[in-house]
Amino acid sequence: QKEVEQDPGPLSVPEGAIVSLNCTYSNSAFQYFMWYRQYSRKGPELLMYTYSSGNKEDGRFTAQVDKSSKYISLFIRDSQPSDSATYLCAISYSGGGADGLTFGKGTHLIIQP
Amino acid sequence: DVKVTQSSRYLVKRTGEKVFLECVQDMDHENMFWYRQDPGLGLRLIYFSYDVKMKEKGDIPEGYSVSREKKERFSLILESASTNQTSMYLCASSFWDIPRAFFGQGTRLTVV
């Protein structure tokens, strides 16, 4: 079983819709959770960073972590064509050390005007 | 803003060449990473470094080496480039105790 599972999509929704992107993970030791946005031919850009369970909101974006279910989500409200990109979830064991991040393979999101 | 700069956006090299990919960060981060990204395989960690002259193998280190002589600079070296090393290479950095990594713009390497 892979450590982080993410549906690759593509996920296509109309402009203005609420988008839900999800990842599941297998190891309960993971504590730090991130979402990155990657436009074509560019490096990933950090969108959201959360520790442990709960919600975090930043503008139109909300990150949600449910550690009991090993499930993380990113919600995008009032989606825009500029939100079209690949979204990667990333998780880490601890705040200390340099063990790197474990990434999902990314979900390709298309917002149709 | 954090800035992670990779020396080249696009590179084309011949099989057997020694290739150097350079990365510089300006946020005094202790950790630096090299990933490669391939369609269907996602991001895979090649090497990381947590201090000057320190390095650790990631998931796919074969065929690669790294160098970190200064805190802000982390180099990835392909000792003898092969066609299966054609990929997007991404450098990232973070503080030691905060696993919030910032990425460079990527280097698209083609080995012919």
Short mmCIF file of C-alpha atoms in Angstrom, two decimals:
data_model
loop_
_atom_site.label_atom_id
_atom_site.label_comp_id
_atom_site.label_asym_id
_atom_site.label_seq_id
_atom_site.Cartn_x
_atom_site.Cartn_y
_atom_site.Cartn_z
CA GLN A 1 0.00 0.00 0.00
CA LYS A 2 1.37 3.38 -1.01
CA GLU A 3 1.86 5.92 1.75
CA VAL A 4 -0.25 8.63 0.13
CA GLU A 5 -3.05 8.04 -2.34
CA GLN A 6 -4.49 10.79 -4.51
CA ASP A 7 -6.86 10.51 -7.45
CA PRO A 8 -5.01 11.85 -10.54
CA GLY A 9 -8.19 13.11 -12.24
CA PRO A 10 -8.65 15.05 -14.37
CA LEU A 11 -11.38 16.73 -12.38
CA SER A 12 -13.38 19.17 -14.48
CA VAL A 13 -15.87 21.60 -12.90
CA PRO A 14 -17.63 24.78 -14.03
CA GLU A 15 -16.43 28.18 -12.90
CA GLY A 16 -17.88 29.18 -9.53
CA ALA A 17 -18.29 25.63 -8.26
CA ILE A 18 -16.90 24.36 -4.96
CA VAL A 19 -14.02 21.98 -5.56
CA SER A 20 -13.07 19.18 -3.21
CA LEU A 21 -9.65 17.55 -3.53
CA ASN A 22 -8.66 14.64 -1.31
CA CYS A 23 -5.81 12.41 -0.19
CA THR A 24 -5.66 9.37 2.02
CA TYR A 25 -2.59 8.17 3.84
CA SER A 26 -1.62 4.98 5.59
CA ASN A 27 0.70 5.91 8.47
CA SER A 28 -0.83 7.51 11.54
CA ALA A 29 2.58 8.95 12.49
CA PHE A 30 2.22 11.69 9.89
CA GLN A 31 1.60 15.02 11.60
CA TYR A 32 2.24 17.79 9.06
CA PHE A 33 0.06 18.24 6.02
CA MET A 34 0.50 20.50 3.03
CA TRP A 35 -1.17 21.32 -0.24
CA TYR A 36 0.79 22.54 -3.24
CA ARG A 37 -0.45 23.98 -6.52
CA GLN A 38 1.58 23.33 -9.65
CA TYR A 39 0.99 25.05 -12.96
CA SER A 40 2.24 23.37 -16.11
CA ARG A 41 6.04 23.44 -16.45
CA LYS A 42 6.47 25.26 -13.14
CA GLY A 43 7.60 24.23 -9.66
CA PRO A 44 5.03 23.47 -6.94
CA GLU A 45 3.82 26.46 -4.95
CA LEU A 46 2.87 26.01 -1.28
CA LEU A 47 -0.82 26.80 -0.72
CA MET A 48 -1.69 25.49 2.72
CA TYR A 49 0.25 24.13 5.70
CA THR A 50 -1.43 22.50 8.69
CA TYR A 51 -0.38 20.58 11.76
CA SER A 52 -2.48 17.76 13.22
CA SER A 53 -6.26 17.64 12.82
CA GLY A 54 -8.69 20.41 12.12
CA ASN A 55 -9.43 23.08 9.54
CA LYS A 56 -7.43 25.98 8.21
CA GLU A 57 -8.81 28.68 5.98
CA ASP A 58 -7.03 31.12 3.68
CA GLY A 59 -9.25 33.16 1.40
CA ARG A 60 -11.10 30.81 -0.95
CA PHE A 61 -9.07 27.82 0.22
CA THR A 62 -9.81 25.55 3.20
CA ALA A 63 -7.61 22.66 4.25
CA GLN A 64 -9.10 19.94 6.41
CA VAL A 65 -7.33 17.12 8.22
CA ASP A 66 -9.05 14.13 9.78
CA LYS A 67 -6.34 12.07 11.45
CA SER A 68 -8.78 9.46 12.73
CA SER A 69 -9.70 8.62 9.13
CA LYS A 70 -6.24 9.42 7.71
CA TYR A 71 -7.92 11.74 5.23
CA ILE A 72 -7.01 15.24 4.12
CA SER A 73 -8.98 17.60 1.93
CA LEU A 74 -8.61 20.90 0.13
CA PHE A 75 -11.74 22.88 -0.67
CA ILE A 76 -11.77 25.71 -3.18
CA ARG A 77 -14.76 28.04 -3.09
CA ASP A 78 -15.89 30.17 -6.02
CA SER A 79 -13.46 28.38 -8.32
CA GLN A 80 -11.81 30.41 -11.09
CA PRO A 81 -10.21 29.38 -14.41
CA SER A 82 -6.89 30.51 -12.89
CA ASP A 83 -7.29 27.69 -10.33
CA SER A 84 -6.76 25.18 -13.14
CA ALA A 85 -3.57 23.36 -12.15
CA THR A 86 -2.33 20.16 -10.57
CA TYR A 87 -2.82 20.00 -6.81
CA LEU A 88 -0.41 17.90 -4.76
CA CYS A 89 -0.89 16.85 -1.17
CA ALA A 90 2.25 16.35 0.91
CA ILE A 91 2.76 14.95 4.37
CA SER A 92 5.62 14.70 6.85
CA TYR A 93 6.35 12.71 9.98
CA SER A 94 7.76 15.38 12.19
CA GLY A 95 8.83 18.95 12.46
CA GLY A 96 12.42 18.05 13.20
CA GLY A 97 14.79 16.62 10.69
CA ALA A 98 15.19 16.46 6.97
CA ASP A 99 13.36 13.32 6.00
CA GLY A 100 11.64 15.05 3.13
CA LEU A 101 7.98 15.14 2.25
CA THR A 102 5.87 12.30 0.97
CA PHE A 103 3.77 13.49 -1.95
CA GLY A 104 0.60 12.30 -3.55
CA LYS A 105 0.81 12.04 -7.33
CA GLY A 106 -1.40 15.08 -7.79
CA THR A 107 -4.91 15.78 -9.06
CA HIS A 108 -5.26 17.65 -12.35
CA LEU A 109 -8.04 20.24 -11.92
CA ILE A 110 -9.75 22.00 -14.81
CA ILE A 111 -12.09 24.94 -14.18
CA GLN A 112 -14.27 25.53 -17.20
CA PRO A 113 -15.23 29.17 -17.90
CA ASP B 1 9.28 35.93 -0.09
CA VAL B 2 11.34 32.77 -0.09
CA LYS B 3 13.33 32.38 -3.23
CA VAL B 4 14.69 29.09 -4.49
CA THR B 5 16.51 29.53 -7.77
CA GLN B 6 17.57 26.78 -10.13
CA SER B 7 20.31 27.62 -12.57
CA SER B 8 18.56 26.46 -15.74
CA ARG B 9 14.94 26.06 -16.87
CA TYR B 10 15.78 23.77 -19.78
CA LEU B 11 18.83 21.62 -20.50
CA VAL B 12 19.68 19.21 -23.29
CA LYS B 13 22.63 16.88 -22.71
CA ARG B 14 24.13 13.89 -24.47
CA THR B 15 24.27 10.38 -23.07
CA GLY B 16 27.40 9.89 -20.98
CA GLU B 17 27.92 13.56 -20.17
CA LYS B 18 28.44 14.73 -16.61
CA VAL B 19 25.64 17.12 -15.73
CA PHE B 20 25.47 19.68 -12.95
CA LEU B 21 22.18 21.15 -11.70
CA GLU B 22 22.56 24.06 -9.32
CA CYS B 23 20.14 25.38 -6.72
CA VAL B 24 20.41 28.45 -4.49
CA GLN B 25 18.07 29.55 -1.70
CA ASP B 26 18.04 32.89 0.07
CA MET B 27 16.17 32.07 3.31
CA ASP B 28 18.97 30.54 5.37
CA HIS B 29 17.20 27.17 5.32
CA GLU B 30 19.04 24.22 6.82
CA ASN B 31 17.34 21.58 4.66
CA MET B 32 17.64 21.29 0.93
CA PHE B 33 16.20 18.63 -1.34
CA TRP B 34 16.36 17.35 -4.88
CA TYR B 35 13.31 15.68 -6.40
CA ARG B 36 12.51 14.42 -9.85
CA GLN B 37 9.00 14.48 -11.25
CA ASP B 38 7.74 12.15 -13.94
CA PRO B 39 4.24 11.66 -15.36
CA GLY B 40 2.40 8.94 -13.48
CA LEU B 41 5.15 8.62 -10.87
CA GLY B 42 4.81 11.94 -9.09
CA LEU B 43 7.59 13.55 -7.09
CA ARG B 44 10.39 11.28 -5.92
CA LEU B 45 13.17 12.26 -3.55
CA ILE B 46 16.69 11.80 -4.89
CA TYR B 47 18.85 13.29 -2.12
CA PHE B 48 18.53 15.72 0.73
CA SER B 49 20.91 17.67 2.91
CA TYR B 50 20.39 19.04 6.42
CA ASP B 51 23.64 20.93 6.76
CA VAL B 52 26.76 21.93 4.87
CA LYS B 53 28.65 18.86 3.63
CA MET B 54 25.89 16.57 4.99
CA LYS B 55 23.74 14.47 2.67
CA GLU B 56 21.31 11.60 2.85
CA LYS B 57 20.01 9.33 0.13
CA GLY B 58 16.38 9.60 -0.78
CA ASP B 59 14.26 7.04 -2.57
CA ILE B 60 16.08 6.99 -5.93
CA PRO B 61 19.74 8.02 -5.50
CA GLU B 62 21.23 5.65 -8.10
CA GLY B 63 23.08 7.49 -10.84
CA TYR B 64 23.14 10.77 -8.89
CA SER B 65 25.38 12.50 -6.40
CA VAL B 66 25.11 15.82 -4.59
CA SER B 67 27.32 18.51 -3.17
CA ARG B 68 26.67 21.10 -0.49
CA GLU B 69 29.71 23.26 0.17
CA LYS B 70 27.74 26.33 1.27
CA LYS B 71 24.50 26.55 3.20
CA GLU B 72 22.63 28.33 0.43
CA ARG B 73 23.72 26.11 -2.45
CA PHE B 74 22.89 22.49 -3.26
CA SER B 75 24.08 20.82 -6.44
CA LEU B 76 22.82 17.67 -8.11
CA ILE B 77 25.30 15.79 -10.27
CA LEU B 78 24.50 13.20 -12.89
CA GLU B 79 27.79 11.32 -13.17
CA SER B 80 27.05 9.85 -16.60
CA ALA B 81 23.75 11.00 -18.00
CA SER B 82 21.42 8.38 -19.43
CA THR B 83 18.17 8.72 -21.35
CA ASN B 84 16.17 7.40 -18.39
CA GLN B 85 17.26 10.48 -16.47
CA THR B 86 15.23 12.70 -18.76
CA SER B 87 12.88 14.36 -16.32
CA MET B 88 11.81 17.51 -14.49
CA TYR B 89 14.18 18.17 -11.58
CA LEU B 90 12.97 20.20 -8.64
CA CYS B 91 15.00 21.70 -5.82
CA ALA B 92 13.37 22.62 -2.51
CA SER B 93 14.42 24.02 0.86
CA SER B 94 12.98 24.27 4.37
CA PHE B 95 13.94 25.07 7.94
CA TRP B 96 15.22 22.18 10.02
CA ASP B 97 12.20 21.98 12.29
CA ILE B 98 9.40 23.12 9.95
CA PRO B 99 8.64 20.70 7.10
CA ARG B 100 7.19 23.46 4.92
CA ALA B 101 9.22 23.19 1.76
CA PHE B 102 9.58 25.85 -0.92
CA PHE B 103 10.39 24.83 -4.47
CA GLY B 104 12.35 26.28 -7.33
CA GLN B 105 10.89 26.64 -10.80
CA GLY B 106 12.30 23.34 -11.98
CA THR B 107 14.83 22.24 -14.59
CA ARG B 108 13.54 20.24 -17.52
CA LEU B 109 16.44 17.97 -18.48
CA THR B 110 16.45 16.04 -21.74
CA VAL B 111 19.19 13.45 -22.31
CA VAL B 112 19.62 12.45 -25.95
#
